Backbone as CSV, one residue per row, in Angstrom:
resi,resn,N_x,N_y,N_z,CA_x,CA_y,CA_z,C_x,C_y,C_z
1,MET,-33.911,-4.225,1.002,-33.140,-4.058,-0.222,-32.102,-4.986,-0.803
2,SER,-32.626,-4.627,-2.366,-31.854,-6.307,-3.512,-30.753,-6.079,-2.811
3,LEU,-30.829,-7.424,-3.424,-29.196,-7.705,-3.457,-27.707,-6.903,-4.256
4,LEU,-28.499,-6.339,-5.341,-27.778,-5.521,-6.249,-27.140,-4.082,-5.536
5,ALA,-28.747,-3.706,-5.016,-28.683,-2.350,-4.864,-27.875,-2.538,-3.483
6,ARG,-27.641,-3.741,-2.600,-26.746,-3.652,-0.939,-25.370,-3.705,-1.477
7,LEU,-25.151,-4.198,-2.549,-23.552,-4.925,-3.205,-22.709,-3.026,-4.028
8,ALA,-23.634,-2.791,-4.269,-23.369,-1.571,-5.759,-22.006,-0.917,-4.787
9,PRO,-22.493,-0.133,-3.537,-20.965,0.446,-3.512,-19.863,-0.278,-3.609
10,HIS,-19.799,-1.382,-3.157,-18.831,-2.113,-3.064,-18.654,-2.882,-4.297
11,LEU,-18.540,-2.466,-5.857,-18.783,-2.984,-6.589,-17.120,-2.961,-7.401
12,PRO,-17.166,-1.236,-7.118,-15.682,-0.799,-7.683,-14.763,-1.162,-7.116
13,TYR,-14.496,-1.494,-6.277,-13.513,-1.805,-4.871,-13.133,-3.612,-5.647
14,VAL,-14.256,-3.897,-5.377,-14.355,-5.436,-5.500,-13.540,-5.848,-6.945
15,ARG,-13.660,-5.248,-7.831,-13.223,-5.118,-9.246,-11.876,-4.743,-9.792
16,ARG,-11.664,-3.769,-8.469,-9.620,-2.823,-8.669,-9.345,-4.213,-7.701
17,TYR,-9.891,-4.730,-6.456,-8.845,-5.811,-6.508,-8.820,-7.011,-6.996
18,ALA,-10.263,-7.672,-7.901,-9.742,-8.722,-8.709,-9.084,-8.655,-9.637
19,ARG,-8.385,-6.894,-10.089,-7.777,-7.007,-11.419,-6.167,-6.677,-10.724
20,ALA,-6.119,-6.018,-9.458,-4.692,-6.267,-8.713,-3.818,-7.719,-8.666
21,LEU,-5.227,-8.755,-8.209,-5.121,-10.138,-7.901,-4.655,-10.806,-9.134
22,THR,-5.389,-10.588,-10.020,-5.286,-11.585,-11.374,-3.864,-11.062,-12.148
23,GLY,-3.920,-9.707,-11.860,-3.019,-9.165,-13.099,-3.710,-8.847,-14.354
24,ASP,-4.790,-8.826,-13.973,-5.788,-8.567,-15.307,-6.965,-8.466,-15.136
25,GLN,-7.286,-7.036,-16.296,-8.465,-6.591,-15.634,-9.404,-7.766,-16.248
26,THR,-9.328,-7.795,-17.636,-10.356,-8.148,-18.130,-10.913,-9.861,-17.241
27,THR,-10.132,-10.253,-16.941,-9.986,-11.496,-15.944,-9.954,-11.782,-14.813
28,GLY,-10.011,-10.409,-13.760,-10.795,-9.912,-13.007,-11.614,-9.621,-12.590
29,ASP,-12.353,-9.358,-13.953,-13.881,-8.807,-13.949,-14.407,-10.192,-14.245
30,HIS,-13.862,-11.248,-15.137,-14.581,-12.220,-15.087,-14.685,-12.911,-13.670
31,TYR,-14.305,-13.132,-13.118,-13.962,-13.246,-11.713,-15.671,-13.094,-11.050
32,VAL,-15.274,-11.700,-11.230,-16.658,-10.845,-9.987,-17.783,-11.314,-11.237
33,ARG,-17.787,-11.137,-11.862,-18.790,-11.604,-12.396,-19.437,-12.344,-12.436
34,VAL,-18.650,-13.971,-11.796,-18.857,-15.224,-11.984,-19.419,-15.525,-10.310
35,ALA,-18.980,-14.414,-9.347,-19.454,-14.434,-8.704,-20.706,-13.720,-8.585
36,LEU,-20.536,-12.708,-8.775,-22.349,-12.293,-8.759,-23.213,-13.231,-9.486
37,GLU,-22.962,-13.934,-10.313,-23.949,-14.737,-11.132,-24.300,-15.775,-9.922
38,ALA,-22.992,-16.466,-9.338,-23.565,-17.329,-8.225,-24.575,-17.030,-7.026
39,LEU,-24.010,-15.216,-7.367,-25.056,-14.958,-5.829,-26.771,-15.238,-6.032
40,ALA,-26.679,-14.397,-7.215,-28.009,-14.271,-8.039,-28.745,-15.758,-8.153
41,ALA,-28.251,-16.454,-8.374,-28.261,-17.897,-9.043,-28.637,-18.498,-7.697
42,GLY,-28.111,-18.308,-6.090,-28.822,-18.898,-5.265,-27.386,-19.906,-4.697
43,GLU,-26.388,-20.052,-5.845,-25.430,-20.789,-5.463,-24.055,-20.563,-4.669
44,ARG,-24.679,-18.934,-4.030,-23.527,-18.616,-2.934,-24.380,-17.559,-2.333
45,VAL,-24.080,-17.669,-1.055,-25.066,-16.518,0.080,-23.467,-15.622,0.754
46,LEU,-24.166,-14.941,0.705,-23.622,-14.306,1.678,-23.568,-14.066,2.732
47,GLU,-22.751,-14.354,3.841,-22.401,-14.602,5.420,-23.424,-13.640,5.793
48,ALA,-24.375,-13.774,6.324,-25.173,-13.032,7.920,-24.470,-12.302,8.884
49,ASN,-22.911,-13.069,9.181,-22.450,-12.935,10.024,-21.567,-11.214,9.491
50,LEU,-21.884,-11.125,8.169,-20.137,-10.573,7.601,-21.145,-8.996,7.524
51,THR,-20.364,-7.855,7.408,-20.397,-6.968,6.672,-20.513,-7.292,5.131
52,PRO,-22.265,-6.573,4.807,-22.112,-6.815,3.288,-20.762,-6.585,2.089
53,ARG,-19.871,-5.860,2.713,-18.221,-5.607,1.663,-17.228,-6.472,1.961
54,VAL,-17.325,-7.268,3.263,-17.065,-8.606,3.757,-17.013,-9.804,3.417
55,ALA,-19.070,-9.391,3.085,-19.255,-10.971,2.606,-18.613,-11.583,1.091
56,LEU,-19.247,-10.351,0.047,-18.773,-10.222,-0.874,-17.523,-10.429,-1.401
57,TYR,-16.295,-9.939,-0.414,-15.217,-10.668,-0.994,-14.856,-11.943,-0.670
58,HIS,-15.699,-11.787,0.474,-15.631,-13.608,0.853,-16.061,-14.529,-0.735
59,VAL,-17.292,-14.181,-0.449,-18.016,-15.022,-1.897,-17.240,-14.740,-2.952
60,PHE,-16.565,-14.195,-3.847,-15.067,-14.182,-4.736,-14.440,-14.761,-4.742
61,HIS,-13.330,-14.265,-3.020,-12.334,-15.955,-2.701,-12.829,-17.093,-2.993
62,ALA,-14.022,-17.249,-2.896,-14.321,-18.864,-3.117,-14.474,-19.270,-4.309
63,ILE,-14.752,-18.404,-4.906,-14.977,-18.478,-6.503,-13.075,-18.737,-6.707
64,TRP,-12.680,-17.777,-6.689,-11.556,-17.565,-7.199,-10.743,-18.917,-6.664
65,CYS,-10.883,-19.358,-5.168,-10.071,-20.111,-5.233,-10.195,-21.851,-5.524
66,THR,-11.618,-21.854,-6.426,-12.261,-23.005,-6.641,-11.772,-23.316,-7.977
67,SER,-11.299,-21.913,-8.696,-11.512,-21.941,-10.456,-9.960,-20.924,-10.760
68,GLY,-9.969,-19.955,-10.795,-8.995,-19.100,-11.671,-7.264,-19.801,-10.451
69,ALA,-7.574,-19.574,-8.918,-6.069,-19.388,-8.342,-5.297,-20.715,-8.639
70,GLN,-6.307,-22.073,-9.283,-5.979,-23.353,-9.516,-5.028,-23.513,-11.089
71,LEU,-5.309,-22.400,-11.632,-4.917,-22.337,-12.967,-3.614,-21.150,-13.026
72,GLU,-3.299,-20.628,-12.056,-2.585,-19.431,-11.869,-1.073,-20.507,-11.802
73,GLY,-0.017,-19.721,-12.645,1.366,-21.018,-13.114,2.601,-19.741,-12.239
74,PRO,3.597,-20.119,-12.523,4.681,-19.225,-12.132,4.640,-18.145,-13.081
75,ALA,4.903,-17.220,-11.983,5.075,-15.385,-11.902,5.981,-15.369,-13.458
76,GLU,5.095,-14.732,-14.226,6.762,-14.082,-15.649,6.411,-13.187,-15.407
77,ASP,7.450,-12.274,-15.910,6.984,-10.838,-16.395,6.938,-10.638,-17.651
78,ASP,6.049,-9.720,-17.565,4.692,-8.963,-18.286,5.202,-8.168,-19.222
79,ALA,5.825,-8.096,-20.732,6.449,-6.438,-21.570,4.739,-6.017,-21.270
80,GLY,3.784,-6.374,-21.549,2.923,-5.208,-21.521,2.067,-4.562,-19.942
81,ALA,2.610,-5.441,-19.419,2.033,-4.781,-17.840,2.824,-4.047,-16.614
82,ASP,2.542,-3.569,-16.076,3.608,-1.758,-15.103,3.925,-2.702,-14.255
83,ASP,4.793,-1.843,-13.458,6.215,-2.760,-12.696,4.750,-3.052,-11.539
84,THR,4.067,-2.242,-11.248,3.256,-3.098,-10.009,2.176,-4.540,-9.684
85,THR,2.184,-4.032,-11.041,1.514,-5.416,-11.314,2.451,-7.305,-11.634
86,ARG,3.918,-6.723,-12.346,4.615,-7.622,-12.707,5.229,-7.708,-10.954
87,ARG,5.157,-7.025,-10.126,5.688,-7.345,-8.982,5.139,-8.156,-7.962
88,LEU,3.213,-7.840,-8.547,2.438,-8.119,-7.388,2.485,-9.782,-8.053
89,MET,2.360,-9.912,-9.254,2.226,-11.548,-9.490,3.618,-12.376,-8.863
90,ARG,4.453,-12.109,-8.764,5.864,-12.479,-8.064,5.364,-12.814,-6.956
91,ILE,4.859,-12.303,-5.767,4.243,-12.783,-4.626,3.861,-13.965,-4.812
92,ALA,4.079,-14.865,-3.784,3.222,-15.919,-3.674,1.793,-15.901,-3.979
93,PRO,0.817,-16.191,-4.251,-0.978,-16.325,-4.165,-1.048,-16.074,-2.729
94,ARG,-1.204,-16.299,-2.292,-1.979,-16.434,-0.645,-1.115,-15.289,0.157
95,SER,-0.237,-15.423,-0.114,0.420,-13.522,0.235,0.104,-12.350,-0.313
96,ARG,0.051,-12.758,-1.595,-0.577,-11.529,-2.025,-2.076,-11.077,-1.632
97,GLN,-2.720,-12.347,-2.050,-4.380,-11.982,-1.117,-4.510,-10.887,0.132
98,ALA,-3.239,-11.549,1.343,-3.827,-10.722,2.147,-3.063,-9.654,2.494
99,PHE,-2.449,-9.650,1.375,-1.435,-8.517,1.261,-2.565,-7.179,0.856
100,LEU,-3.109,-7.767,0.035,-3.706,-6.632,-1.445,-5.013,-6.159,-0.169
101,LEU,-5.431,-7.588,0.378,-6.620,-6.981,0.947,-6.435,-5.908,2.364
102,THR,-5.510,-6.076,2.556,-5.127,-5.023,3.824,-4.638,-3.725,3.376
103,ALA,-3.509,-4.015,2.433,-2.861,-2.959,1.709,-3.074,-2.260,0.736
104,LEU,-4.118,-3.046,0.027,-4.736,-2.504,-1.310,-5.977,-2.033,-0.827
105,GLU,-7.181,-2.500,-0.031,-8.319,-2.545,-0.033,-8.951,-2.126,1.356
106,GLY,-7.902,-2.060,2.274,-8.189,-1.456,4.088,-8.287,-1.988,4.634
107,PHE,-8.748,-3.918,4.391,-9.464,-4.324,5.186,-8.672,-4.141,6.398
108,THR,-8.630,-4.756,7.656,-7.826,-5.194,8.882,-7.262,-6.638,8.599
109,PRO,-6.843,-6.885,9.535,-6.049,-8.567,9.522,-7.257,-9.258,9.905
110,SER,-7.695,-9.227,11.157,-9.062,-9.600,11.380,-10.005,-10.134,9.931
111,GLU,-10.362,-9.131,9.145,-11.475,-9.152,8.288,-10.536,-9.799,6.991
112,ALA,-9.615,-9.858,7.345,-9.024,-10.048,5.897,-8.874,-11.523,5.986
113,ALA,-8.852,-11.913,7.427,-8.858,-13.598,7.650,-10.489,-14.145,7.459
114,GLN,-11.498,-12.766,7.631,-12.817,-13.705,7.453,-12.889,-14.140,6.239
115,ILE,-12.485,-13.084,5.374,-12.833,-13.032,3.851,-11.841,-14.364,3.112
116,LEU,-10.685,-14.464,3.933,-9.664,-15.908,3.111,-10.023,-17.266,3.852
117,GLY,-10.683,-17.016,5.442,-11.405,-18.609,5.430,-10.263,-18.794,6.755
118,THR,-9.983,-18.006,7.174,-8.648,-18.838,7.903,-8.732,-17.542,9.157
119,ASP,-7.708,-17.871,9.533,-7.520,-16.909,11.845,-6.574,-15.972,11.240
120,PHE,-6.965,-14.959,12.660,-6.073,-13.852,12.532,-4.209,-13.698,12.272
121,ALA,-3.881,-14.959,13.058,-2.725,-15.241,13.079,-1.976,-15.728,11.379
122,GLU,-2.722,-16.636,10.893,-2.098,-16.707,9.236,-2.127,-15.804,8.832
123,VAL,-2.958,-14.829,9.054,-3.094,-14.139,7.999,-1.768,-13.046,8.601
124,GLU,-1.343,-12.614,9.529,-0.204,-12.229,10.054,0.966,-12.571,9.224
125,LYS,1.100,-13.605,9.499,2.277,-14.540,8.581,2.109,-14.540,7.187
126,LEU,1.215,-14.205,6.635,1.043,-14.071,4.894,1.482,-12.852,4.742
127,ILE,0.950,-11.298,5.801,1.072,-10.554,5.443,2.748,-9.826,5.314
128,ALA,3.127,-10.543,6.670,4.711,-10.828,6.748,5.491,-11.245,5.950
129,GLU,5.331,-12.746,5.025,6.328,-12.892,4.255,6.177,-12.305,3.053
130,ALA,4.886,-11.430,2.541,4.161,-10.662,1.372,5.543,-9.203,1.408
131,GLN,5.000,-9.178,2.604,6.056,-7.745,2.990,7.772,-7.873,3.006
132,ALA,8.201,-9.291,3.270,9.696,-10.120,3.493,10.398,-9.164,1.660
133,GLU,8.821,-10.153,0.671,9.512,-10.311,-0.715,9.408,-8.925,-0.976
134,ILE,8.863,-7.751,-0.762,8.844,-6.920,-1.350,9.407,-6.008,-0.996
135,ASP,10.376,-6.213,0.448,11.574,-5.450,0.537,12.672,-5.827,0.022
136,ALA,12.948,-6.917,-0.071,13.932,-7.261,-0.795,14.348,-7.425,-2.135
137,GLU,13.090,-7.349,-2.731,12.977,-6.201,-4.008,13.070,-4.767,-4.619
138,LEU,12.595,-3.866,-3.426,12.707,-2.897,-3.345,13.612,-2.227,-2.717
139,ALA,14.417,-2.706,-2.340,15.152,-1.733,-1.589,15.942,-0.523,-1.709
140,THR,15.866,0.748,-1.345,15.488,2.182,-2.142,16.405,2.627,-1.538
141,ASP,17.528,3.896,-1.450,17.663,5.255,-0.820,16.733,6.116,-0.167
142,VAL,16.897,6.162,0.985,15.468,6.981,1.656,16.310,7.942,2.306
143,LEU,15.349,9.715,2.371,15.683,10.110,2.866,14.864,10.704,3.757
144,ILE,15.847,11.216,4.902,14.523,11.191,6.249,14.774,12.731,6.807
145,ILE,13.679,13.720,6.860,13.322,14.500,7.318,13.194,14.991,8.414
146,GLU,13.767,15.406,9.775,13.446,15.016,10.917,14.644,15.877,11.877
147,ASP,13.486,16.491,12.627,14.708,17.297,13.561,15.156,16.605,14.754
148,GLU,14.224,15.657,15.298,14.767,15.444,16.541,15.775,13.978,16.268
149,PRO,16.740,14.262,16.744,17.923,13.053,16.844,17.371,11.802,17.182
150,VAL,16.654,11.903,18.533,16.332,10.077,18.961,15.373,9.555,17.924
151,ILE,14.489,10.560,17.972,13.509,9.997,16.195,14.123,9.465,15.519
152,ALA,15.066,10.517,14.654,15.421,10.213,13.526,15.952,9.213,13.532
153,ALA,16.962,8.469,14.701,18.022,7.400,14.870,16.787,6.237,14.979
154,ASP,15.491,6.371,15.745,15.029,5.259,15.583,14.451,5.065,14.523
155,ILE,13.985,5.889,13.411,13.532,5.937,11.903,14.540,5.413,11.166
156,GLU,16.140,5.627,11.135,16.454,5.178,10.596,17.624,3.818,10.957
157,ALA,17.394,3.108,12.133,17.126,1.879,12.232,16.385,1.015,11.662
158,LEU,15.005,1.614,11.403,13.675,0.504,10.761,14.244,0.445,9.682
159,VAL,15.081,1.562,8.814,14.758,2.015,7.310,15.897,0.839,7.443
160,LYS,17.274,0.695,7.938,18.116,-0.499,7.259,17.975,-1.319,7.549
161,GLU,17.224,-1.546,8.875,16.208,-3.151,8.744,15.871,-3.611,8.091
162,LEU,15.014,-2.807,6.993,14.476,-3.417,6.168,15.101,-3.159,4.672
163,GLY,16.496,-2.918,4.548,17.683,-2.896,4.451,17.764,-1.985,2.883
164,HIS,17.130,-0.859,3.678,17.685,-0.155,2.630,18.584,0.764,3.230
165,THR,18.806,1.630,2.800,19.951,2.846,2.622,20.123,4.544,2.800
166,VAL,19.864,4.810,4.143,19.986,5.769,4.384,20.739,6.586,4.029
167,VAL,20.601,8.328,3.300,21.494,8.666,2.210,21.499,10.253,3.135
168,ASP,20.064,10.528,3.977,21.139,11.185,4.629,19.576,12.064,5.631
169,ILE,19.814,12.314,6.405,18.657,12.719,7.955,18.962,14.435,7.411
170,ALA,17.987,15.186,7.439,18.398,16.404,7.224,16.727,16.998,8.594
171,ALA,17.582,17.982,8.905,16.687,18.871,10.261,15.648,19.688,9.595
172,THR,15.928,20.801,8.851,15.261,21.486,7.556,14.839,21.446,6.651
173,ARG,14.013,22.342,6.543,13.837,22.413,5.016,14.762,22.755,4.416
174,THR,16.029,23.765,3.963,17.184,23.357,3.567,18.178,23.035,3.034
175,GLU,18.309,21.769,4.502,19.302,20.477,4.437,18.400,19.795,3.625
176,ALA,16.970,19.800,3.716,16.026,18.568,3.389,16.076,18.838,1.178
177,VAL,16.587,19.954,0.962,16.321,20.280,-0.637,17.570,20.419,-0.799
178,ASP,19.125,20.522,0.291,20.414,20.220,-0.663,20.273,18.994,-0.669
179,ALA,20.149,18.529,0.344,20.020,16.785,0.295,19.643,16.039,-1.147
180,VAL,18.887,16.292,-1.439,18.668,15.436,-2.821,19.128,16.211,-4.119
181,THR,19.370,17.399,-3.784,20.527,18.217,-5.218,21.846,16.596,-4.768
182,ARG,22.073,16.156,-3.644,23.579,15.272,-3.514,23.387,13.897,-3.976
183,LYS,22.106,13.435,-4.083,21.461,12.017,-4.342,20.028,11.936,-4.420
184,THR,19.722,11.650,-5.062,17.672,11.407,-5.749,17.874,10.355,-4.256
185,PRO,16.858,10.656,-4.117,16.147,9.264,-3.106,15.369,8.307,-3.725
186,GLY,14.672,7.367,-3.564,13.763,6.497,-4.002,12.367,6.869,-2.790
187,LEU,13.019,7.313,-1.734,11.878,6.996,-0.711,11.968,8.543,0.552
188,VAL,10.754,9.436,0.683,11.458,10.464,1.577,10.396,10.238,2.601
189,LEU,10.622,10.013,4.473,10.454,10.219,5.303,10.261,11.352,5.966
190,ALA,9.245,12.267,6.326,9.374,13.366,6.631,8.572,13.997,7.913
191,ASP,9.330,14.701,8.871,8.531,15.325,9.603,7.654,16.960,9.401
192,ILE,6.798,16.883,9.701,6.311,18.579,9.239,7.088,19.230,9.885
193,GLN,7.088,19.738,11.241,7.731,21.178,12.073,8.906,20.657,12.616
194,LEU,10.260,21.154,11.812,11.551,21.286,11.303,12.331,21.886,12.225
195,ALA,13.438,21.828,12.771,14.585,23.004,13.610,14.312,24.332,14.140
196,ASP,14.443,24.576,12.380,14.808,25.959,12.366,12.503,26.937,12.075
197,GLY,12.008,25.935,12.630,10.940,26.744,12.270,9.810,26.626,10.805
198,SER,11.022,26.151,9.812,10.749,25.685,8.523,9.735,25.049,8.792
199,SER,8.777,24.215,7.550,7.860,23.343,7.583,8.324,22.084,6.456
200,GLY,8.282,20.908,7.078,8.404,19.993,6.521,7.736,19.720,5.125
201,ILE,6.638,19.913,4.989,5.122,20.252,4.297,6.007,20.774,3.244
202,ASP,6.197,21.826,3.272,7.265,23.020,1.833,8.660,22.187,1.537
203,ALA,9.202,21.558,2.455,10.555,20.920,2.025,10.053,19.828,0.993
204,VAL,9.179,19.142,1.241,8.497,17.981,0.515,7.898,18.253,-0.625
205,LYS,7.127,19.580,-0.988,6.864,20.641,-1.947,7.812,20.503,-3.212
206,ASP,9.096,21.353,-2.346,10.244,21.479,-2.966,10.541,19.858,-3.853
207,ILE,10.458,18.999,-2.608,11.027,17.892,-3.711,10.485,17.224,-4.510
208,LEU,9.433,17.256,-4.522,7.843,16.708,-5.453,8.257,17.331,-7.140
209,ALA,8.425,18.727,-6.635,8.567,19.885,-8.380,9.472,19.207,-8.725
210,ARG,10.462,18.738,-8.382,11.956,18.174,-9.100,11.866,16.877,-9.302
211,TYR,11.353,16.127,-8.763,11.468,14.581,-8.188,10.175,13.946,-7.882
212,ASP,9.673,12.615,-8.415,8.853,12.046,-7.950,8.635,10.350,-7.204
213,VAL,8.857,10.784,-6.024,9.161,10.149,-5.027,8.609,10.053,-4.263
214,PRO,8.056,8.458,-3.710,6.259,8.438,-3.073,7.211,9.272,-1.218
215,VAL,6.283,9.991,-0.692,6.776,10.314,0.765,5.933,9.803,1.529
216,ILE,6.391,9.231,2.496,6.041,9.204,4.127,5.684,9.843,5.024
217,PHE,4.234,11.007,5.630,4.735,12.131,6.292,4.482,11.065,8.059
218,ILE,5.575,11.662,8.588,6.033,11.457,9.869,5.387,11.851,11.096
219,THR,4.489,12.423,11.905,4.419,14.019,12.579,3.200,13.337,13.503
220,ALA,3.592,14.638,14.734,2.959,15.219,15.892,1.714,15.614,15.264
221,PHE,1.704,15.999,14.462,0.598,17.152,13.835,-0.028,17.298,12.876
222,PRO,-1.185,15.841,12.614,-1.787,15.100,11.196,-2.468,16.121,10.752
223,GLU,-3.388,17.150,11.765,-4.123,17.880,11.674,-3.960,18.765,10.343
224,ARG,-2.147,19.089,10.495,-2.190,20.042,9.364,-1.921,19.297,7.936
225,LEU,-2.025,18.120,8.486,-2.359,18.236,6.239,-3.333,17.366,6.505
226,LEU,-4.407,16.937,7.216,-5.712,16.892,6.838,-7.160,17.374,7.123
227,THR,-6.643,18.322,6.264,-7.666,19.629,6.201,-8.574,19.708,5.393
228,GLY,-8.422,18.834,3.877,-9.090,18.927,3.392,-9.660,19.885,2.271
229,GLU,-8.512,20.335,2.524,-7.997,21.959,1.583,-7.347,21.492,-0.518
230,ARG,-6.581,20.445,0.147,-5.972,20.186,-1.319,-5.545,18.337,-1.059
231,PRO,-5.173,17.646,-2.055,-5.084,16.149,-2.192,-4.512,16.379,-0.184
232,GLU,-4.956,15.305,0.087,-3.978,14.607,1.452,-2.806,13.625,0.972
233,PRO,-2.220,12.734,1.801,-1.073,12.022,1.477,-1.748,11.523,2.069
234,THR,-1.176,9.779,1.043,-1.629,9.095,1.097,-0.562,7.861,2.559
235,PHE,-0.096,8.136,2.719,0.666,7.822,3.982,0.912,9.255,4.908
236,LEU,0.457,8.813,6.214,0.850,10.017,7.287,0.309,8.569,8.542
237,ILE,1.311,9.007,9.146,1.619,7.989,10.242,2.094,9.345,11.663
238,THR,1.106,8.941,12.545,1.009,10.288,13.827,2.264,9.032,14.857
239,LYS,2.865,10.652,15.311,3.656,9.806,16.295,2.617,10.087,17.600
240,PRO,3.258,9.498,18.667,4.007,8.505,18.496,4.155,7.451,17.708
241,PHE,5.031,6.814,17.321,4.353,5.763,15.927,4.996,4.214,16.627
242,GLN,4.239,3.239,15.812,4.770,1.776,15.870,5.320,1.384,14.793
243,PRO,6.529,0.290,15.224,7.707,0.635,14.557,7.063,-0.294,13.217
244,GLU,6.189,-1.433,12.957,5.716,-2.391,12.481,4.720,-1.239,11.044
245,THR,4.289,-0.264,11.978,3.136,1.120,11.260,4.352,1.603,10.186
246,VAL,5.267,1.613,10.571,6.524,2.584,9.510,6.641,1.592,8.644
247,LYS,7.194,0.183,9.118,7.381,-1.140,8.347,6.544,-1.041,6.940
248,ALA,5.797,-0.943,7.474,4.234,-2.048,6.715,3.769,-0.343,5.534
249,ALA,4.177,0.422,5.990,3.998,2.073,5.276,4.754,2.308,4.273
250,ILE,6.311,2.084,3.999,7.339,1.967,3.665,6.847,0.731,2.559
251,GLY,6.576,-0.427,2.924,6.942,-1.623,2.143,5.613,-0.957,1.328
252,GLN,4.510,-0.591,1.419,3.206,-0.669,0.575,3.566,1.203,-0.166
253,ALA,4.306,2.019,0.084,4.766,3.200,-0.488,5.613,3.112,-2.012
254,LEU,6.554,2.040,-1.162,7.638,1.609,-2.547,6.846,0.994,-3.317
255,PHE,5.995,-0.158,-3.103,5.252,-1.514,-4.042,4.544,-1.223,-5.005
256,PHE,3.355,0.527,-4.300,2.208,0.643,-5.029,2.968,2.265,-6.256
257,HIS,3.969,2.720,-5.890,4.843,4.154,-6.475,4.844,3.720,-7.616
258,PRO,4.533,4.173,-8.816,5.021,4.137,-10.136,6.219,4.252,-10.537
259,ARG,6.776,3.880,-11.039,8.188,4.064,-11.396,8.142,5.077,-12.582
260,LYS,8.549,6.650,-12.527,9.001,7.664,-13.134,9.933,8.069,-13.388
261,ALA,10.334,8.818,-14.884,11.443,9.938,-14.777,11.067,10.839,-13.844
262,SER,12.507,11.223,-12.879,12.561,12.204,-12.845,11.969,13.486,-13.422
263,LYS,11.319,14.505,-12.117,11.464,15.567,-13.383,11.913,16.597,-13.884
264,GLN,13.345,16.708,-12.955,13.755,17.645,-13.377,14.773,17.063,-14.718
265,ALA,15.106,18.175,-15.515,15.078,18.450,-16.337,16.553,18.026,-16.647
266,ALA,17.054,17.417,-17.932,18.308,16.796,-17.820,19.572,17.410,-18.004
């Protein structure tokens, strides 16, 4: 199989990553092109012990770290950039790389370590540093839709630990809808099966019909959302959950969700 054929399925994703890393599509594409040219010329090779996708990102990083990363100056707000890009560029470069590789590109910390040429512990440290920066910047009001008091209390504690404010805890669809009329949340954490037999899915639909907010489902019944019959949620956590999984999902949901005006008419 030719080099191009091996790498073709992964090129759209490395371009996406390069754009997020550099904050600019043209600049990102330039470094991807340089990496491909280096591979074609034999100046760089794909590591045989890595999967093709991991090996491609590894080569890209080798190119980036010897040129582009050295030119990167202090993060500054760019009036032409979107919110996510500006937030990304304010994260320290090395932490930004680890965060994007795992949060945006879906690599495991071990794969990210291979790409970055470091070890698992260092990647975990970099991700934590990025997460801390994100949490500090994106503190928001959170609505929890959960009918089990103990679980709701656990989630509330995690949310507060990240610096967010819990504005309400709703146990039913009606309570959830009432809660958002009193205070518009910046994030919704929702169970599916609620106290009165109502559905957290329907509650979220009601909320999203009026407000544009990120949603994370935390449920013991993920199969009810993973049907393939409708757009599936970006953030879905299965109970019993690990606290670090919930924390990471909160940071990612807030970080990548575009800031838009409310859908509710003034």
